[in-house]
PDB file of C-alpha atoms and ligand atoms in Angstrom:
ATOM      1  CA  UNK A 135       7.316  -3.834 -54.286  1.00 91.00           C
ATOM      2  CA  UNK A 136      10.386  -2.676 -52.342  1.00 95.00           C
ATOM      3  CA  UNK A 137      11.840   0.756 -52.996  1.00 96.00           C
ATOM      4  CA  UNK A 138      15.337   0.858 -51.494  1.00 97.00           C
ATOM      5  CA  UNK A 139      16.654   4.332 -50.808  1.00 98.00           C
ATOM      6  CA  UNK A 140      20.389   4.664 -51.339  1.00 98.00           C
ATOM      7  CA  UNK A 141      22.712   7.614 -51.114  1.00 98.00           C
ATOM      8  CA  UNK A 142      25.181   9.367 -48.918  1.00 98.00           C
ATOM      9  CA  UNK A 143      24.674  10.090 -45.203  1.00 97.00           C
ATOM     10  CA  UNK A 144      22.554  13.198 -44.792  1.00 96.00           C
ATOM     11  CA  UNK A 145      20.689  12.927 -48.113  1.00 97.00           C
ATOM     12  CA  UNK A 146      17.355  12.289 -46.369  1.00 96.00           C
ATOM     13  CA  UNK A 147      16.884   8.517 -46.894  1.00 97.00           C
ATOM     14  CA  UNK A 148      15.388   8.035 -43.458  1.00 96.00           C
ATOM     15  CA  UNK A 149      13.602  11.324 -42.817  1.00 96.00           C
ATOM     16  CA  UNK A 150      12.090  11.869 -46.275  1.00 97.00           C
ATOM     17  CA  UNK A 151      11.567   8.135 -46.820  1.00 97.00           C
ATOM     18  CA  UNK A 152       9.576   7.808 -43.586  1.00 97.00           C
ATOM     19  CA  UNK A 153       7.483  10.858 -44.357  1.00 97.00           C
ATOM     20  CA  UNK A 154       6.624   9.631 -47.869  1.00 97.00           C
ATOM     21  CA  UNK A 155       5.837   6.125 -46.621  1.00 96.00           C
ATOM     22  CA  UNK A 156       3.361   7.560 -44.128  1.00 96.00           C
ATOM     23  CA  UNK A 157       1.736   9.690 -46.798  1.00 96.00           C
ATOM     24  CA  UNK A 158       1.454   6.960 -49.365  1.00 95.00           C
ATOM     25  CA  UNK A 159       0.472   4.101 -47.010  1.00 94.00           C
ATOM     26  CA  UNK A 160       3.670   2.095 -47.585  1.00 95.00           C
ATOM     27  CA  UNK A 161       5.567   0.277 -44.877  1.00 95.00           C
ATOM     28  CA  UNK A 162       8.897   1.819 -43.866  1.00 97.00           C
ATOM     29  CA  UNK A 163      12.098   0.285 -42.594  1.00 97.00           C
ATOM     30  CA  UNK A 164      15.582   1.635 -41.896  1.00 98.00           C
ATOM     31  CA  UNK A 165      18.517  -0.779 -42.060  1.00 98.00           C
ATOM     32  CA  UNK A 166      20.462   0.990 -39.271  1.00 98.00           C
ATOM     33  CA  UNK A 167      17.533   0.653 -36.908  1.00 98.00           C
ATOM     34  CA  UNK A 168      17.031  -3.014 -37.805  1.00 98.00           C
ATOM     35  CA  UNK A 169      20.735  -3.688 -37.180  1.00 98.00           C
ATOM     36  CA  UNK A 170      20.797  -1.815 -33.883  1.00 98.00           C
ATOM     37  CA  UNK A 171      17.651  -3.480 -32.563  1.00 98.00           C
ATOM     38  CA  UNK A 172      18.680  -6.927 -33.753  1.00 98.00           C
ATOM     39  CA  UNK A 173      22.219  -6.788 -32.421  1.00 98.00           C
ATOM     40  CA  UNK A 174      21.402  -4.841 -29.279  1.00 98.00           C
ATOM     41  CA  UNK A 175      24.265  -2.448 -30.031  1.00 98.00           C
ATOM     42  CA  UNK A 176      24.605   0.960 -31.648  1.00 98.00           C
ATOM     43  CA  UNK A 177      26.162   1.315 -35.079  1.00 98.00           C
ATOM     44  CA  UNK A 178      29.141   2.951 -33.366  1.00 97.00           C
ATOM     45  CA  UNK A 179      29.579   0.019 -31.013  1.00 98.00           C
ATOM     46  CA  UNK A 180      29.416  -2.452 -33.922  1.00 98.00           C
ATOM     47  CA  UNK A 181      32.075  -0.457 -35.799  1.00 98.00           C
ATOM     48  CA  UNK A 182      34.381  -0.377 -32.818  1.00 97.00           C
ATOM     49  CA  UNK A 183      33.920  -4.045 -32.094  1.00 98.00           C
ATOM     50  CA  UNK A 184      33.965  -5.524 -35.618  1.00 98.00           C
ATOM     51  CA  UNK A 185      35.326  -2.739 -37.856  1.00 97.00           C
ATOM     52  CA  UNK A 186      33.706  -1.508 -41.026  1.00 97.00           C
ATOM     53  CA  UNK A 187      33.914  -4.925 -42.768  1.00 97.00           C
ATOM     54  CA  UNK A 188      32.177  -6.628 -39.823  1.00 98.00           C
ATOM     55  CA  UNK A 189      29.450  -3.994 -39.891  1.00 98.00           C
ATOM     56  CA  UNK A 190      28.906  -4.476 -43.650  1.00 98.00           C
ATOM     57  CA  UNK A 191      28.433  -8.208 -43.156  1.00 98.00           C
ATOM     58  CA  UNK A 192      25.897  -7.675 -40.401  1.00 98.00           C
ATOM     59  CA  UNK A 193      24.168  -4.930 -42.363  1.00 98.00           C
ATOM     60  CA  UNK A 194      23.883  -7.301 -45.341  1.00 98.00           C
ATOM     61  CA  UNK A 195      22.208  -9.988 -43.210  1.00 98.00           C
ATOM     62  CA  UNK A 196      19.503  -7.643 -42.022  1.00 98.00           C
ATOM     63  CA  UNK A 197      18.875  -6.144 -45.455  1.00 98.00           C
ATOM     64  CA  UNK A 198      18.697  -9.642 -46.947  1.00 98.00           C
ATOM     65  CA  UNK A 199      16.224 -10.837 -44.316  1.00 97.00           C
ATOM     66  CA  UNK A 200      13.946  -7.859 -44.854  1.00 96.00           C
ATOM     67  CA  UNK A 201      14.087  -8.023 -48.645  1.00 96.00           C
ATOM     68  CA  UNK A 202      13.290 -11.734 -48.606  1.00 94.00           C
ATOM     69  CA  UNK A 203      10.292 -11.320 -46.271  1.00 91.00           C
ATOM     70  CA  UNK A 204       8.791  -8.697 -48.568  1.00 84.00           C
ATOM     71  CA  UNK A 205       9.755 -10.611 -51.656  1.00 73.00           C
ATOM     72  CA  UNK A 206       7.596 -13.462 -50.441  1.00 60.00           C
ATOM     73  CA  UNK A 207       4.636 -11.162 -50.036  1.00 58.00           C
ATOM     74  CA  UNK A 208       5.112  -9.680 -53.487  1.00 54.00           C
ATOM     75  CA  UNK A 209       4.976 -13.169 -54.855  1.00 54.00           C
ATOM     76  CA  UNK A 210       1.394 -13.633 -53.796  1.00 47.00           C
ATOM     77  CA  UNK A 211       0.943 -13.276 -50.085  1.00 47.00           C
ATOM     78  CA  UNK A 212      -1.119 -10.206 -49.434  1.00 60.00           C
ATOM     79  CA  UNK A 213      -2.141  -8.482 -46.268  1.00 60.00           C
ATOM     80  CA  UNK A 214      -5.558  -8.820 -44.595  1.00 60.00           C
ATOM     81  CA  UNK A 215      -7.137  -6.174 -46.831  1.00 61.00           C
ATOM     82  CA  UNK A 216      -6.074  -8.097 -49.935  1.00 58.00           C
ATOM     83  CA  UNK A 217      -3.571  -5.492 -51.011  1.00 63.00           C
ATOM     84  CA  UNK A 218       0.077  -6.278 -51.644  1.00 66.00           C
ATOM     85  CA  UNK A 219       2.232  -4.330 -49.230  1.00 84.00           C
ATOM     86  CA  UNK A 220       4.884  -1.937 -50.464  1.00 93.00           C
ATOM     87  CA  UNK A 221       8.013  -1.127 -48.534  1.00 95.00           C
ATOM     88  CA  UNK A 222      10.171   1.939 -48.551  1.00 97.00           C
ATOM     89  CA  UNK A 223      13.505   0.741 -47.185  1.00 98.00           C
ATOM     90  CA  UNK A 224      16.169   3.298 -46.231  1.00 98.00           C
ATOM     91  CA  UNK A 225      19.640   1.723 -46.387  1.00 98.00           C
ATOM     92  CA  UNK A 226      22.759   2.933 -44.536  1.00 98.00           C
ATOM     93  CA  UNK A 227      24.861   5.209 -46.719  1.00 98.00           C
ATOM     94  CA  UNK A 228      27.621   2.663 -47.205  1.00 98.00           C
ATOM     95  CA  UNK A 229      25.457  -0.429 -47.757  1.00 98.00           C
ATOM     96  CA  UNK A 230      25.931  -0.574 -51.524  1.00 98.00           C
ATOM     97  CA  UNK A 231      29.728  -0.485 -51.209  1.00 98.00           C
ATOM     98  CA  UNK A 232      29.443  -4.104 -50.105  1.00 98.00           C
ATOM     99  CA  UNK A 233      29.089  -6.210 -53.213  1.00 97.00           C
ATOM    100  CA  UNK A 234      26.649  -8.773 -51.842  1.00 98.00           C
ATOM    101  CA  UNK A 235      24.309  -6.007 -50.710  1.00 98.00           C
ATOM    102  CA  UNK A 236      24.534  -4.170 -54.014  1.00 98.00           C
ATOM    103  CA  UNK A 237      23.730  -7.377 -55.948  1.00 97.00           C
ATOM    104  CA  UNK A 238      20.813  -8.251 -53.661  1.00 97.00           C
ATOM    105  CA  UNK A 239      19.138  -4.896 -53.941  1.00 96.00           C
ATOM    106  CA  UNK A 240      19.701  -4.646 -57.679  1.00 96.00           C
ATOM    107  CA  UNK A 241      18.161  -8.039 -58.251  1.00 95.00           C
ATOM    108  CA  UNK A 242      15.256  -7.897 -55.819  1.00 95.00           C
ATOM    109  CA  UNK A 243      14.309  -4.265 -55.261  1.00 95.00           C
ATOM    110  CA  UNK A 244      13.864  -0.967 -57.024  1.00 95.00           C
ATOM    111  CA  UNK A 245      16.861   1.103 -55.861  1.00 97.00           C
ATOM    112  CA  UNK A 246      16.430   4.889 -55.891  1.00 97.00           C
ATOM    113  CA  UNK A 247      19.528   7.013 -55.419  1.00 98.00           C
ATOM    114  CA  UNK A 248      18.822  10.303 -53.601  1.00 98.00           C
ATOM    115  CA  UNK A 249      21.542  12.424 -55.043  1.00 98.00           C
ATOM    116  CA  UNK A 250      22.735  15.611 -53.341  1.00 98.00           C
ATOM    117  CA  UNK A 251      25.661  17.906 -53.916  1.00 97.00           C
ATOM    118  CA  UNK A 252      28.507  17.733 -51.394  1.00 98.00           C
ATOM    119  CA  UNK A 253      27.495  21.199 -50.184  1.00 97.00           C
ATOM    120  CA  UNK A 254      23.931  20.037 -49.448  1.00 98.00           C
ATOM    121  CA  UNK A 255      25.190  16.959 -47.638  1.00 98.00           C
ATOM    122  CA  UNK A 256      27.644  18.948 -45.531  1.00 97.00           C
ATOM    123  CA  UNK A 257      24.928  21.426 -44.581  1.00 97.00           C
ATOM    124  CA  UNK A 258      22.532  18.620 -43.582  1.00 96.00           C
ATOM    125  CA  UNK A 259      25.205  16.764 -41.654  1.00 96.00           C
ATOM    126  CA  UNK A 260      26.167  19.925 -39.787  1.00 95.00           C
ATOM    127  CA  UNK A 261      22.572  20.259 -38.760  1.00 93.00           C
ATOM    128  CA  UNK A 262      22.085  16.552 -37.878  1.00 88.00           C
ATOM    129  CA  UNK A 263      25.470  16.234 -36.212  1.00 84.00           C
ATOM    130  CA  UNK A 264      27.831  13.385 -36.878  1.00 85.00           C
ATOM    131  CA  UNK A 265      27.220  11.539 -33.626  1.00 86.00           C
ATOM    132  CA  UNK A 266      26.457   7.894 -34.318  1.00 90.00           C
ATOM    133  CA  UNK A 267      28.178   8.080 -37.708  1.00 95.00           C
ATOM    134  CA  UNK A 268      31.556   6.407 -37.255  1.00 97.00           C
ATOM    135  CA  UNK A 269      32.556   6.948 -40.888  1.00 97.00           C
ATOM    136  CA  UNK A 270      32.656  10.665 -40.151  1.00 97.00           C
ATOM    137  CA  UNK A 271      33.753  10.843 -36.525  1.00 92.00           C
ATOM    138  CA  UNK A 272      37.111  12.424 -35.983  1.00 90.00           C
ATOM    139  CA  UNK A 273      37.515  13.755 -39.552  1.00 94.00           C
ATOM    140  CA  UNK A 274      37.258  17.172 -41.044  1.00 95.00           C
ATOM    141  CA  UNK A 275      33.625  17.005 -42.185  1.00 96.00           C
ATOM    142  CA  UNK A 276      33.970  18.833 -45.501  1.00 97.00           C
ATOM    143  CA  UNK A 277      37.054  16.931 -46.628  1.00 98.00           C
ATOM    144  CA  UNK A 278      35.657  13.584 -45.529  1.00 98.00           C
ATOM    145  CA  UNK A 279      32.308  14.030 -47.275  1.00 98.00           C
ATOM    146  CA  UNK A 280      33.985  15.023 -50.539  1.00 98.00           C
ATOM    147  CA  UNK A 281      36.439  12.147 -50.346  1.00 98.00           C
ATOM    148  CA  UNK A 282      33.916   9.431 -49.451  1.00 98.00           C
ATOM    149  CA  UNK A 283      31.357  10.710 -51.933  1.00 98.00           C
ATOM    150  CA  UNK A 284      33.841  10.606 -54.765  1.00 98.00           C
ATOM    151  CA  UNK A 285      34.778   7.032 -53.784  1.00 98.00           C
ATOM    152  CA  UNK A 286      31.127   5.966 -53.639  1.00 98.00           C
ATOM    153  CA  UNK A 287      29.503   7.921 -56.459  1.00 97.00           C
ATOM    154  CA  UNK A 288      30.012   5.066 -58.922  1.00 97.00           C
ATOM    155  CA  UNK A 289      28.567   2.464 -56.544  1.00 98.00           C
ATOM    156  CA  UNK A 290      25.422   4.580 -56.063  1.00 98.00           C
ATOM    157  CA  UNK A 291      25.071   5.233 -59.758  1.00 98.00           C
ATOM    158  CA  UNK A 292      25.634   1.605 -60.779  1.00 97.00           C
ATOM    159  CA  UNK A 293      23.084   0.305 -58.306  1.00 97.00           C
ATOM    160  CA  UNK A 294      20.326   2.840 -58.972  1.00 97.00           C
ATOM    161  CA  UNK A 295      17.344   2.265 -61.268  1.00 95.00           C
ATOM    162  CA  UNK A 296      16.466   5.872 -60.744  1.00 96.00           C
ATOM    163  CA  UNK A 297      18.352   8.962 -59.597  1.00 97.00           C
ATOM    164  CA  UNK A 298      16.353  11.743 -57.918  1.00 97.00           C
ATOM    165  CA  UNK A 299      16.879  14.839 -55.854  1.00 97.00           C
ATOM    166  CA  UNK A 300      15.344  14.773 -52.380  1.00 97.00           C
ATOM    167  CA  UNK A 301      12.382  16.799 -53.623  1.00 96.00           C
ATOM    168  CA  UNK A 302      11.834  14.370 -56.528  1.00 96.00           C
ATOM    169  CA  UNK A 303      11.541  11.232 -54.429  1.00 97.00           C
ATOM    170  CA  UNK A 304       7.817  11.355 -53.740  1.00 96.00           C
ATOM    171  CA  UNK A 305       6.864  11.743 -57.383  1.00 95.00           C
ATOM    172  CA  UNK A 306       9.205   8.879 -58.326  1.00 93.00           C
ATOM    173  CA  UNK A 307       7.595   6.552 -55.834  1.00 94.00           C
ATOM    174  CA  UNK A 308       4.051   7.582 -56.815  1.00 94.00           C
ATOM    175  CA  UNK A 309       4.919   6.778 -60.420  1.00 90.00           C
ATOM    176  CA  UNK A 310       6.529   3.470 -59.460  1.00 86.00           C
ATOM    177  CA  UNK A 311       3.452   2.464 -57.459  1.00 88.00           C
ATOM    178  CA  UNK A 312       1.018   3.378 -60.227  1.00 87.00           C
ATOM    179  CA  UNK A 313       3.039   1.315 -62.673  1.00 82.00           C
ATOM    180  CA  UNK A 314       2.397  -1.818 -60.630  1.00 75.00           C
ATOM    181  CA  UNK A 315      -1.275  -1.170 -59.858  1.00 66.00           C
TER     182      UNK A 315
HETATM  183  C1  LIG B 210      27.272   4.694 -43.054  1.00 78.56           C
HETATM  184  C2  LIG B 210      26.043   5.338 -42.967  1.00 78.56           C
HETATM  185  C3  LIG B 210      25.162   5.257 -41.811  1.00 78.56           C
HETATM  186  C4  LIG B 210      25.372   3.959 -41.032  1.00 78.56           C
HETATM  187  C5  LIG B 210      26.831   3.761 -40.741  1.00 78.56           C
HETATM  188  C6  LIG B 210      27.731   3.757 -41.968  1.00 78.56           C
HETATM  189  C7  LIG B 210      28.141   4.900 -44.193  1.00 78.56           C
HETATM  190  O1  LIG B 210      23.774   5.335 -42.225  1.00 78.56           O
HETATM  191  O2  LIG B 210      24.916   2.862 -41.755  1.00 78.56           O
HETATM  192  O3  LIG B 210      27.216   4.807 -39.861  1.00 78.56           O
HETATM  193  O4  LIG B 210      29.138   4.144 -44.359  1.00 78.56           O
HETATM  194  O5  LIG B 210      27.830   5.803 -45.035  1.00 78.56           O
HETATM  195  P1  LIG B 210      23.078   6.744 -42.712  1.00 78.56           P
HETATM  196  O6  LIG B 210      23.398   6.885 -44.168  1.00 78.56           O
HETATM  197  O7  LIG B 210      21.626   6.484 -42.450  1.00 78.56           O
HETATM  198  O8  LIG B 210      23.630   7.827 -41.865  1.00 78.56           O
END
């Protein structure tokens, strides 16, 4: 089973997702890290070289590869201990704005939207800093978050099988896992 975590930058996909994966014994992956390792470039470098559209195509390829490798395991291949492996997969905040990615994760994974208010996101992003986030660099943070979130809200909502707050994610995943055991 693959739980894909979707939602705006700063909602906690990577930090909370990684923590919960450790606690529940699931594998964890982060699409930005896969892209950066695989391409040997930072997300910022990829954006400046190929633009947002180029980044989305690359991002799709890595998400697709990961989803397919876990899909195969779900269809029968189990790990050494005989248990099927579960993956919590944090996706970059704009991944579902690319149609091919949205279709893939709707069809082959269980997408969970971690929904936060713009105020929560702005506070988290102020703490994290916007370095390494080219969609925010050079903009007024508050205006940009509100604008991008309103453009993306429908894509997150349409993709999600479940919408949770950051504090509701663990319970949602526990329930999802018990449903398949
Ligand atoms: C992006 C979000 C980032 C990263 C890239 C683009 C976006 O991931 O994929 O900078 O368009 O929202 P995080 O959501 O992990 O910051």
